[in-house]
Amino acid sequence: MARFGSRSADRERVLRPARRHCPACGSAMRIRYENRRILVTLRGIERLRLKIRRCETRGCLRFHKPYRPEAEGALALPQHEFGLDVIALVGALRYRDHRSVPEIHAILRARGVSIAERSVTNLLDRYDEVLATQLSDPDHLRRRLAGQGRIILALDGLQPDVGHEVLWVLRDCLSGTVLLARSLLSGTAADLAVLLHEVVESVGVPVAGVISDGQHSIRKAVAAVLPGVPHQLCHFHFLREAALPVFEANRHAKKELKKGVRGVRPIERIVEGRSDPDADLVRGYCAAVRSAITDDGRAPLDAAGLRLKERLEKVTSRLERVRSKGGRRARSYGSSS
């Protein structure tokens, strides 16, 4: 049965292309529009906001061709609703654990993945197609990539659970083409070097750059197979790792600040049933404090702890102004808070 209702996302993620200049002519590419897509992953439902860049130089080979965020290909296949982590888990359950489609469906539902049993069969087909993309038709691939003259290689591994096989996906960021996908029991530099060699020999165009996370085995494999080729750390992975200590410090700061403003509800009870200006003022400031302590911001760039500190300082300063004036014009201060 078809699903008529839309999915409600648990969180939102904004992805921007790491590259700012056109790979064909070198001119600046501006963000011209935004695409949105809902993605079902093992961690929940995400709403992706994809910032799309385009080259505006007439005569360029990539004139008005979209350049999408590189990180998108590490999360999902083009125009697919389920993430690659879900597809990898479905394939592992089917071919490693020999589970039936109803059993796979039950396991996914138990893990909180909203999916129909028919969709499990479709994902198995996608898994087979991805694994079959092992450059079985190199002539077709060469013709497709010859027009752009180069590729920017993105390399990432997807592991549904700890200890399971890792699905390694190699893809071209310029065209969005999946060049190779293969499950490996280990991700050593030697194993990844074999995959890189296979791609380099089959695409027929030079590799202009590599984008990946900071895994040491990937760095060693790229250095061995593609010496001298620029290797850039994925901005998403870099920011995620760099934000961890900031996130923990911010979380601790907010926790300590909230200790000093507990007891808002008892203050509100004191003025319950009253309609005088002083009661309105008290309720206004209690609402301001309650709003401040429940605002979690948007980590890691919008620190909730810093925001809470700023808002509490504003409330404190206004209360001091009211007290210094002896409570006069209380209504105006309460409404401006």
mmCIF file of C-alpha atoms in Angstrom:
data_model
loop_
_atom_site.group_PDB
_atom_site.id
_atom_site.type_symbol
_atom_site.label_atom_id
_atom_site.label_comp_id
_atom_site.label_asym_id
_atom_site.label_seq_id
_atom_site.Cartn_x
_atom_site.Cartn_y
_atom_site.Cartn_z
ATOM 1 C CA MET A 1 0.000 0.000 0.000
ATOM 2 C CA ALA A 2 1.318 3.442 -0.894
ATOM 3 C CA ARG A 3 2.140 5.901 1.867
ATOM 4 C CA PHE A 4 -0.006 9.026 1.578
ATOM 5 C CA GLY A 5 1.252 11.051 4.558
ATOM 6 C CA SER A 6 4.527 12.925 4.610
ATOM 7 C CA ARG A 7 7.264 11.991 7.044
ATOM 8 C CA SER A 8 8.040 14.304 9.948
ATOM 9 C CA ALA A 9 11.771 14.934 10.369
ATOM 10 C CA ASP A 10 13.433 14.579 13.771
ATOM 11 C CA ARG A 11 16.210 17.021 12.893
ATOM 12 C CA GLU A 12 17.499 19.162 10.071
ATOM 13 C CA ARG A 13 20.938 19.302 8.488
ATOM 14 C CA VAL A 14 22.266 21.921 6.091
ATOM 15 C CA LEU A 15 24.848 20.739 3.543
ATOM 16 C CA ARG A 16 26.963 23.122 1.469
ATOM 17 C CA PRO A 17 29.462 22.267 -1.267
ATOM 18 C CA ALA A 18 33.017 22.438 -0.003
ATOM 19 C CA ARG A 19 34.272 23.574 -3.399
ATOM 20 C CA ARG A 20 33.705 27.253 -4.172
ATOM 21 C CA HIS A 21 35.370 27.496 -7.600
ATOM 22 C CA CYS A 22 34.353 25.792 -10.819
ATOM 23 C CA PRO A 23 36.479 22.674 -11.495
ATOM 24 C CA ALA A 24 36.361 23.401 -15.229
ATOM 25 C CA CYS A 25 37.212 27.115 -15.516
ATOM 26 C CA GLY A 26 38.206 28.091 -11.976
ATOM 27 C CA SER A 27 35.710 30.944 -11.619
ATOM 28 C CA ALA A 28 33.718 31.411 -8.438
ATOM 29 C CA MET A 29 30.522 29.400 -8.074
ATOM 30 C CA ARG A 30 27.731 30.998 -6.074
ATOM 31 C CA ILE A 31 24.919 29.257 -4.237
ATOM 32 C CA ARG A 32 21.958 29.777 -6.548
ATOM 33 C CA TYR A 33 19.186 27.684 -5.033
ATOM 34 C CA GLU A 34 18.350 25.086 -2.405
ATOM 35 C CA ASN A 35 16.989 21.550 -2.629
ATOM 36 C CA ARG A 36 15.341 19.741 0.238
ATOM 37 C CA ARG A 37 14.891 16.042 0.805
ATOM 38 C CA ILE A 38 13.702 13.825 3.641
ATOM 39 C CA LEU A 39 16.053 10.965 4.487
ATOM 40 C CA VAL A 40 15.247 7.932 6.643
ATOM 41 C CA THR A 41 18.360 6.690 8.457
ATOM 42 C CA LEU A 42 19.102 4.327 11.306
ATOM 43 C CA ARG A 43 19.401 7.349 13.594
ATOM 44 C CA GLY A 44 16.008 8.775 12.679
ATOM 45 C CA ILE A 45 14.418 10.916 9.991
ATOM 46 C CA GLU A 46 16.495 13.844 8.763
ATOM 47 C CA ARG A 47 15.557 16.818 6.641
ATOM 48 C CA LEU A 48 18.456 17.760 4.350
ATOM 49 C CA ARG A 49 18.748 21.297 3.050
ATOM 50 C CA LEU A 50 21.142 21.144 0.106
ATOM 51 C CA LYS A 51 22.794 24.351 -1.073
ATOM 52 C CA ILE A 52 23.481 24.105 -4.820
ATOM 53 C CA ARG A 53 26.268 26.066 -6.533
ATOM 54 C CA ARG A 54 26.455 26.837 -10.267
ATOM 55 C CA CYS A 55 29.077 28.247 -12.582
ATOM 56 C CA GLU A 56 27.859 31.458 -14.240
ATOM 57 C CA THR A 57 30.689 31.808 -16.779
ATOM 58 C CA ARG A 58 29.372 31.484 -20.317
ATOM 59 C CA GLY A 59 31.408 29.139 -22.475
ATOM 60 C CA CYS A 60 32.442 26.988 -19.511
ATOM 61 C CA LEU A 61 31.862 23.256 -19.851
ATOM 62 C CA ARG A 62 29.938 23.335 -16.565
ATOM 63 C CA PHE A 63 27.899 26.479 -17.308
ATOM 64 C CA HIS A 64 24.689 26.349 -15.211
ATOM 65 C CA LYS A 65 25.336 22.740 -14.227
ATOM 66 C CA PRO A 66 24.540 22.091 -10.559
ATOM 67 C CA TYR A 67 27.349 21.336 -8.144
ATOM 68 C CA ARG A 68 25.784 19.592 -5.166
ATOM 69 C CA PRO A 69 27.247 19.129 -1.659
ATOM 70 C CA GLU A 70 29.898 16.410 -1.632
ATOM 71 C CA ALA A 71 28.608 15.002 1.669
ATOM 72 C CA GLU A 72 25.216 14.151 0.141
ATOM 73 C CA GLY A 73 26.613 11.123 -1.687
ATOM 74 C CA ALA A 74 27.910 9.673 1.573
ATOM 75 C CA LEU A 75 24.399 9.712 3.033
ATOM 76 C CA ALA A 76 22.093 8.478 0.280
ATOM 77 C CA LEU A 77 21.758 7.499 -3.355
ATOM 78 C CA PRO A 78 20.279 10.104 -5.718
ATOM 79 C CA GLN A 79 16.483 10.452 -5.434
ATOM 80 C CA HIS A 80 16.240 7.821 -2.699
ATOM 81 C CA GLU A 81 14.294 8.122 0.518
ATOM 82 C CA PHE A 82 16.379 5.729 2.649
ATOM 83 C CA GLY A 83 19.960 6.376 3.651
ATOM 84 C CA LEU A 84 22.914 4.255 2.647
ATOM 85 C CA ASP A 85 23.237 3.009 6.221
ATOM 86 C CA VAL A 86 19.769 1.449 5.952
ATOM 87 C CA ILE A 87 20.622 -0.115 2.584
ATOM 88 C CA ALA A 88 23.883 -1.495 3.974
ATOM 89 C CA LEU A 89 22.101 -3.034 6.961
ATOM 90 C CA VAL A 90 19.435 -4.603 4.735
ATOM 91 C CA GLY A 91 22.119 -6.172 2.541
ATOM 92 C CA ALA A 92 24.083 -7.451 5.540
ATOM 93 C CA LEU A 93 21.009 -9.030 7.113
ATOM 94 C CA ARG A 94 20.081 -10.699 3.836
ATOM 95 C CA TYR A 95 23.414 -12.035 2.568
ATOM 96 C CA ARG A 96 25.410 -12.475 5.751
ATOM 97 C CA ASP A 97 22.710 -13.486 8.227
ATOM 98 C CA HIS A 98 20.411 -15.065 5.577
ATOM 99 C CA ARG A 99 17.316 -13.346 6.971
ATOM 100 C CA SER A 100 14.050 -13.328 5.073
ATOM 101 C CA VAL A 101 12.344 -10.132 3.949
ATOM 102 C CA PRO A 102 9.715 -10.283 6.761
ATOM 103 C CA GLU A 103 12.500 -10.816 9.311
ATOM 104 C CA ILE A 104 14.490 -7.864 7.952
ATOM 105 C CA HIS A 105 11.347 -5.751 8.044
ATOM 106 C CA ALA A 106 10.730 -6.681 11.681
ATOM 107 C CA ILE A 107 14.330 -5.876 12.638
ATOM 108 C CA LEU A 108 14.161 -2.464 10.977
ATOM 109 C CA ARG A 109 10.856 -1.640 12.646
ATOM 110 C CA ALA A 110 12.308 -2.677 15.995
ATOM 111 C CA ARG A 111 15.151 -0.206 15.429
ATOM 112 C CA GLY A 112 12.685 2.596 14.815
ATOM 113 C CA VAL A 113 12.875 2.669 11.007
ATOM 114 C CA SER A 114 9.489 3.438 9.487
ATOM 115 C CA ILE A 115 9.407 1.211 6.425
ATOM 116 C CA ALA A 116 6.982 -1.023 4.542
ATOM 117 C CA GLU A 117 7.811 -4.654 3.792
ATOM 118 C CA ARG A 118 7.676 -3.950 0.068
ATOM 119 C CA SER A 119 10.300 -1.240 0.529
ATOM 120 C CA VAL A 120 12.659 -3.824 2.043
ATOM 121 C CA THR A 121 12.553 -5.723 -1.243
ATOM 122 C CA ASN A 122 13.264 -2.511 -3.145
ATOM 123 C CA LEU A 123 16.250 -1.780 -0.900
ATOM 124 C CA LEU A 124 17.619 -5.260 -1.541
ATOM 125 C CA ASP A 125 17.498 -4.479 -5.258
ATOM 126 C CA ARG A 126 19.334 -1.206 -4.640
ATOM 127 C CA TYR A 127 21.965 -3.056 -2.595
ATOM 128 C CA ASP A 128 22.522 -5.512 -5.440
ATOM 129 C CA GLU A 129 22.787 -2.671 -7.939
ATOM 130 C CA VAL A 130 25.318 -0.791 -5.840
ATOM 131 C CA LEU A 131 27.476 -3.874 -5.404
ATOM 132 C CA ALA A 132 27.160 -4.605 -9.108
ATOM 133 C CA THR A 133 28.559 -1.143 -9.885
ATOM 134 C CA GLN A 134 32.078 -2.492 -9.999
ATOM 135 C CA LEU A 135 32.924 -0.893 -13.297
ATOM 136 C CA SER A 136 31.234 -3.706 -15.220
ATOM 137 C CA ASP A 137 30.841 -1.389 -18.206
ATOM 138 C CA PRO A 138 34.036 0.702 -18.310
ATOM 139 C CA ASP A 139 33.329 1.944 -21.857
ATOM 140 C CA HIS A 140 30.041 3.523 -20.799
ATOM 141 C CA LEU A 141 31.694 5.036 -17.732
ATOM 142 C CA ARG A 142 34.547 6.489 -19.793
ATOM 143 C CA ARG A 143 32.116 8.079 -22.262
ATOM 144 C CA ARG A 144 30.142 9.635 -19.430
ATOM 145 C CA LEU A 145 33.192 11.115 -17.715
ATOM 146 C CA ALA A 146 35.171 12.105 -20.819
ATOM 147 C CA GLY A 147 33.162 15.294 -21.272
ATOM 148 C CA GLN A 148 34.115 16.743 -17.923
ATOM 149 C CA GLY A 149 37.798 15.830 -18.294
ATOM 150 C CA ARG A 150 38.443 14.975 -14.639
ATOM 151 C CA ILE A 151 36.849 13.592 -11.505
ATOM 152 C CA ILE A 152 36.836 14.612 -7.867
ATOM 153 C CA LEU A 153 36.791 11.363 -5.955
ATOM 154 C CA ALA A 154 34.814 10.989 -2.731
ATOM 155 C CA LEU A 155 35.586 7.933 -0.601
ATOM 156 C CA ASP A 156 33.601 6.810 2.420
ATOM 157 C CA GLY A 157 32.700 3.622 4.277
ATOM 158 C CA LEU A 158 29.336 2.744 5.786
ATOM 159 C CA GLN A 159 29.128 0.257 8.640
ATOM 160 C CA PRO A 160 25.595 -0.575 9.853
ATOM 161 C CA ASP A 161 26.829 -2.049 13.150
ATOM 162 C CA VAL A 162 30.167 -2.495 14.882
ATOM 163 C CA GLY A 163 31.934 -5.658 13.729
ATOM 164 C CA HIS A 164 29.973 -5.971 10.488
ATOM 165 C CA GLU A 165 31.216 -5.602 6.938
ATOM 166 C CA VAL A 166 31.836 -2.060 5.709
ATOM 167 C CA LEU A 167 30.271 -0.932 2.427
ATOM 168 C CA TRP A 168 32.875 1.275 0.705
ATOM 169 C CA VAL A 169 31.471 3.706 -1.861
ATOM 170 C CA LEU A 170 33.661 5.646 -4.304
ATOM 171 C CA ARG A 171 31.872 8.378 -6.210
ATOM 172 C CA ASP A 172 32.578 11.325 -8.490
ATOM 173 C CA CYS A 173 31.496 14.623 -6.925
ATOM 174 C CA LEU A 174 31.170 16.413 -10.267
ATOM 175 C CA SER A 175 28.688 14.085 -11.932
ATOM 176 C CA GLY A 176 27.357 12.266 -8.870
ATOM 177 C CA THR A 177 28.228 8.927 -10.474
ATOM 178 C CA VAL A 178 28.903 5.983 -8.152
ATOM 179 C CA LEU A 179 32.157 4.577 -9.508
ATOM 180 C CA LEU A 180 32.582 1.589 -7.228
ATOM 181 C CA ALA A 181 30.848 -0.001 -4.251
ATOM 182 C CA ARG A 182 32.141 -3.024 -2.417
ATOM 183 C CA SER A 183 31.768 -4.614 1.007
ATOM 184 C CA LEU A 184 35.004 -5.388 2.852
ATOM 185 C CA LEU A 185 35.637 -7.134 6.132
ATOM 186 C CA SER A 186 38.505 -4.746 6.853
ATOM 187 C CA GLY A 187 39.419 -1.246 5.788
ATOM 188 C CA THR A 188 43.200 -1.358 5.786
ATOM 189 C CA ALA A 189 45.285 0.866 3.539
ATOM 190 C CA ALA A 190 46.140 -2.117 1.348
ATOM 191 C CA ASP A 191 42.456 -3.032 0.883
ATOM 192 C CA LEU A 192 41.500 0.530 -0.013
ATOM 193 C CA ALA A 193 44.453 0.911 -2.346
ATOM 194 C CA VAL A 194 43.055 -1.952 -4.435
ATOM 195 C CA LEU A 195 39.742 -0.110 -4.794
ATOM 196 C CA LEU A 196 41.485 3.133 -5.726
ATOM 197 C CA HIS A 197 43.642 1.387 -8.338
ATOM 198 C CA GLU A 198 40.556 -0.178 -9.880
ATOM 199 C CA VAL A 199 38.780 3.164 -10.171
ATOM 200 C CA VAL A 200 41.806 5.083 -11.482
ATOM 201 C CA GLU A 201 42.450 2.524 -14.205
ATOM 202 C CA SER A 202 38.839 2.425 -15.351
ATOM 203 C CA VAL A 203 37.570 6.024 -15.407
ATOM 204 C CA GLY A 204 39.888 7.162 -18.193
ATOM 205 C CA VAL A 205 40.250 10.723 -16.830
ATOM 206 C CA PRO A 206 42.641 12.140 -14.219
ATOM 207 C CA VAL A 207 41.686 12.422 -10.556
ATOM 208 C CA ALA A 208 41.816 16.133 -9.684
ATOM 209 C CA GLY A 209 41.229 15.683 -5.959
ATOM 210 C CA VAL A 210 40.044 13.366 -3.197
ATOM 211 C CA ILE A 211 37.563 14.084 -0.401
ATOM 212 C CA SER A 212 37.221 11.792 2.611
ATOM 213 C CA ASP A 213 37.188 11.744 6.387
ATOM 214 C CA GLY A 214 40.408 11.687 8.403
ATOM 215 C CA GLN A 215 40.776 7.917 8.651
ATOM 216 C CA HIS A 216 44.480 7.013 8.579
ATOM 217 C CA SER A 217 44.031 4.003 6.292
ATOM 218 C CA ILE A 218 42.329 6.238 3.698
ATOM 219 C CA ARG A 219 45.134 8.785 3.908
ATOM 220 C CA LYS A 220 47.789 6.114 3.397
ATOM 221 C CA ALA A 221 45.925 4.520 0.481
ATOM 222 C CA VAL A 222 45.447 7.863 -1.295
ATOM 223 C CA ALA A 223 49.105 8.812 -0.755
ATOM 224 C CA ALA A 224 50.227 5.489 -2.207
ATOM 225 C CA VAL A 225 47.902 5.359 -5.237
ATOM 226 C CA LEU A 226 47.511 9.078 -5.991
ATOM 227 C CA PRO A 227 50.736 10.793 -4.913
ATOM 228 C CA GLY A 228 50.584 14.551 -5.375
ATOM 229 C CA VAL A 229 46.784 14.641 -5.789
ATOM 230 C CA PRO A 230 45.166 17.082 -3.325
ATOM 231 C CA HIS A 231 43.404 15.228 -0.531
ATOM 232 C CA GLN A 232 40.883 17.320 1.393
ATOM 233 C CA LEU A 233 39.238 16.438 4.649
ATOM 234 C CA CYS A 234 35.443 16.488 4.373
ATOM 235 C CA HIS A 235 34.133 19.687 5.980
ATOM 236 C CA PHE A 236 31.292 17.843 7.692
ATOM 237 C CA HIS A 237 33.616 15.347 9.371
ATOM 238 C CA PHE A 238 36.083 18.093 10.284
ATOM 239 C CA LEU A 239 33.455 20.301 11.923
ATOM 240 C CA ARG A 240 31.876 17.347 13.706
ATOM 241 C CA GLU A 241 35.159 16.308 15.289
ATOM 242 C CA ALA A 242 36.235 19.874 16.057
ATOM 243 C CA ALA A 243 32.884 20.634 17.686
ATOM 244 C CA LEU A 244 32.946 17.743 20.173
ATOM 245 C CA PRO A 245 34.938 19.508 22.947
ATOM 246 C CA VAL A 246 33.017 22.746 22.329
ATOM 247 C CA PHE A 247 29.720 20.885 22.514
ATOM 248 C CA GLU A 248 30.642 19.208 25.808
ATOM 249 C CA ALA A 249 31.839 22.494 27.352
ATOM 250 C CA ASN A 250 28.670 24.251 26.219
ATOM 251 C CA ARG A 251 26.461 21.483 27.601
ATOM 252 C CA HIS A 252 28.198 21.665 30.985
ATOM 253 C CA ALA A 253 27.941 25.469 31.066
ATOM 254 C CA LYS A 254 24.214 25.396 30.375
ATOM 255 C CA LYS A 255 23.708 22.757 33.064
ATOM 256 C CA GLU A 256 25.459 24.936 35.654
ATOM 257 C CA LEU A 257 23.549 28.063 34.596
ATOM 258 C CA LYS A 258 20.192 26.292 34.878
ATOM 259 C CA LYS A 259 20.962 25.398 38.512
ATOM 260 C CA GLY A 260 20.822 29.076 39.422
ATOM 261 C CA VAL A 261 17.402 29.772 37.893
ATOM 262 C CA ARG A 262 15.371 26.873 39.180
ATOM 263 C CA GLY A 263 12.143 27.553 41.023
ATOM 264 C CA VAL A 264 10.274 29.527 38.373
ATOM 265 C CA ARG A 265 7.040 27.662 38.959
ATOM 266 C CA PRO A 266 6.723 28.573 42.697
ATOM 267 C CA ILE A 267 7.098 32.246 41.763
ATOM 268 C CA GLU A 268 4.347 31.929 39.171
ATOM 269 C CA ARG A 269 2.048 30.346 41.760
ATOM 270 C CA ILE A 270 2.394 33.401 43.998
ATOM 271 C CA VAL A 271 0.734 35.650 41.398
ATOM 272 C CA GLU A 272 -1.867 33.170 40.147
ATOM 273 C CA GLY A 273 -5.304 34.754 39.870
ATOM 274 C CA ARG A 274 -3.941 38.304 40.010
ATOM 275 C CA SER A 275 -4.357 40.798 37.166
ATOM 276 C CA ASP A 276 -2.482 43.812 38.531
ATOM 277 C CA PRO A 277 0.557 45.260 36.686
ATOM 278 C CA ASP A 278 3.036 43.729 39.157
ATOM 279 C CA ALA A 279 1.606 40.242 38.562
ATOM 280 C CA ASP A 280 1.795 40.742 34.787
ATOM 281 C CA LEU A 281 5.412 41.834 35.179
ATOM 282 C CA VAL A 282 6.309 38.758 37.235
ATOM 283 C CA ARG A 283 4.633 36.415 34.748
ATOM 284 C CA GLY A 284 6.438 38.104 31.865
ATOM 285 C CA TYR A 285 9.871 37.660 33.420
ATOM 286 C CA CYS A 286 9.106 34.058 34.444
ATOM 287 C CA ALA A 287 8.132 33.305 30.842
ATOM 288 C CA ALA A 288 11.364 34.901 29.637
ATOM 289 C CA VAL A 289 13.439 32.741 31.997
ATOM 290 C CA ARG A 290 11.515 29.600 31.087
ATOM 291 C CA SER A 291 12.027 30.284 27.375
ATOM 292 C CA ALA A 292 15.752 30.848 27.920
ATOM 293 C CA ILE A 293 16.404 27.608 29.795
ATOM 294 C CA THR A 294 14.443 25.472 27.320
ATOM 295 C CA ASP A 295 16.166 26.847 24.199
ATOM 296 C CA ASP A 296 18.719 24.240 23.099
ATOM 297 C CA GLY A 297 20.087 26.292 20.200
ATOM 298 C CA ARG A 298 21.461 24.463 17.214
ATOM 299 C CA ALA A 299 24.792 22.788 17.938
ATOM 300 C CA PRO A 300 27.625 23.204 17.279
ATOM 301 C CA LEU A 301 27.633 26.736 15.833
ATOM 302 C CA ASP A 302 24.746 28.099 17.903
ATOM 303 C CA ALA A 303 25.857 27.380 21.485
ATOM 304 C CA ALA A 304 22.870 27.050 23.808
ATOM 305 C CA GLY A 305 25.014 27.764 26.894
ATOM 306 C CA LEU A 306 26.227 31.114 25.556
ATOM 307 C CA ARG A 307 22.721 32.057 24.450
ATOM 308 C CA LEU A 308 21.325 31.193 27.893
ATOM 309 C CA LYS A 309 23.995 33.343 29.566
ATOM 310 C CA GLU A 310 23.210 36.338 27.343
ATOM 311 C CA ARG A 311 19.445 36.093 27.867
ATOM 312 C CA LEU A 312 19.742 35.677 31.630
ATOM 313 C CA GLU A 313 22.020 38.705 31.782
ATOM 314 C CA LYS A 314 19.406 40.729 29.881
ATOM 315 C CA VAL A 315 16.667 39.625 32.282
ATOM 316 C CA THR A 316 18.852 40.493 35.274
ATOM 317 C CA SER A 317 19.734 43.928 33.939
ATOM 318 C CA ARG A 318 16.077 44.784 33.295
ATOM 319 C CA LEU A 319 15.066 43.619 36.750
ATOM 320 C CA GLU A 320 17.749 45.864 38.219
ATOM 321 C CA ARG A 321 16.377 48.814 36.223
ATOM 322 C CA VAL A 322 12.843 48.122 37.483
ATOM 323 C CA ARG A 323 14.049 47.883 41.078
ATOM 324 C CA SER A 324 16.120 51.065 40.783
ATOM 325 C CA LYS A 325 12.992 52.958 39.667
ATOM 326 C CA GLY A 326 10.989 51.662 42.598
ATOM 327 C CA GLY A 327 8.652 49.613 40.449
ATOM 328 C CA ARG A 328 7.355 52.566 38.431
ATOM 329 C CA ARG A 329 6.451 52.002 34.789
ATOM 330 C CA ALA A 330 6.560 48.288 35.495
ATOM 331 C CA ARG A 331 4.189 47.451 32.676
ATOM 332 C CA SER A 332 6.448 48.941 30.009
ATOM 333 C CA TYR A 333 9.469 47.033 31.229
ATOM 334 C CA GLY A 334 7.522 43.801 31.409
ATOM 335 C CA SER A 335 6.214 44.126 27.867
ATOM 336 C CA SER A 336 9.667 44.941 26.432
ATOM 337 C CA SER A 337 11.324 41.936 27.967
#
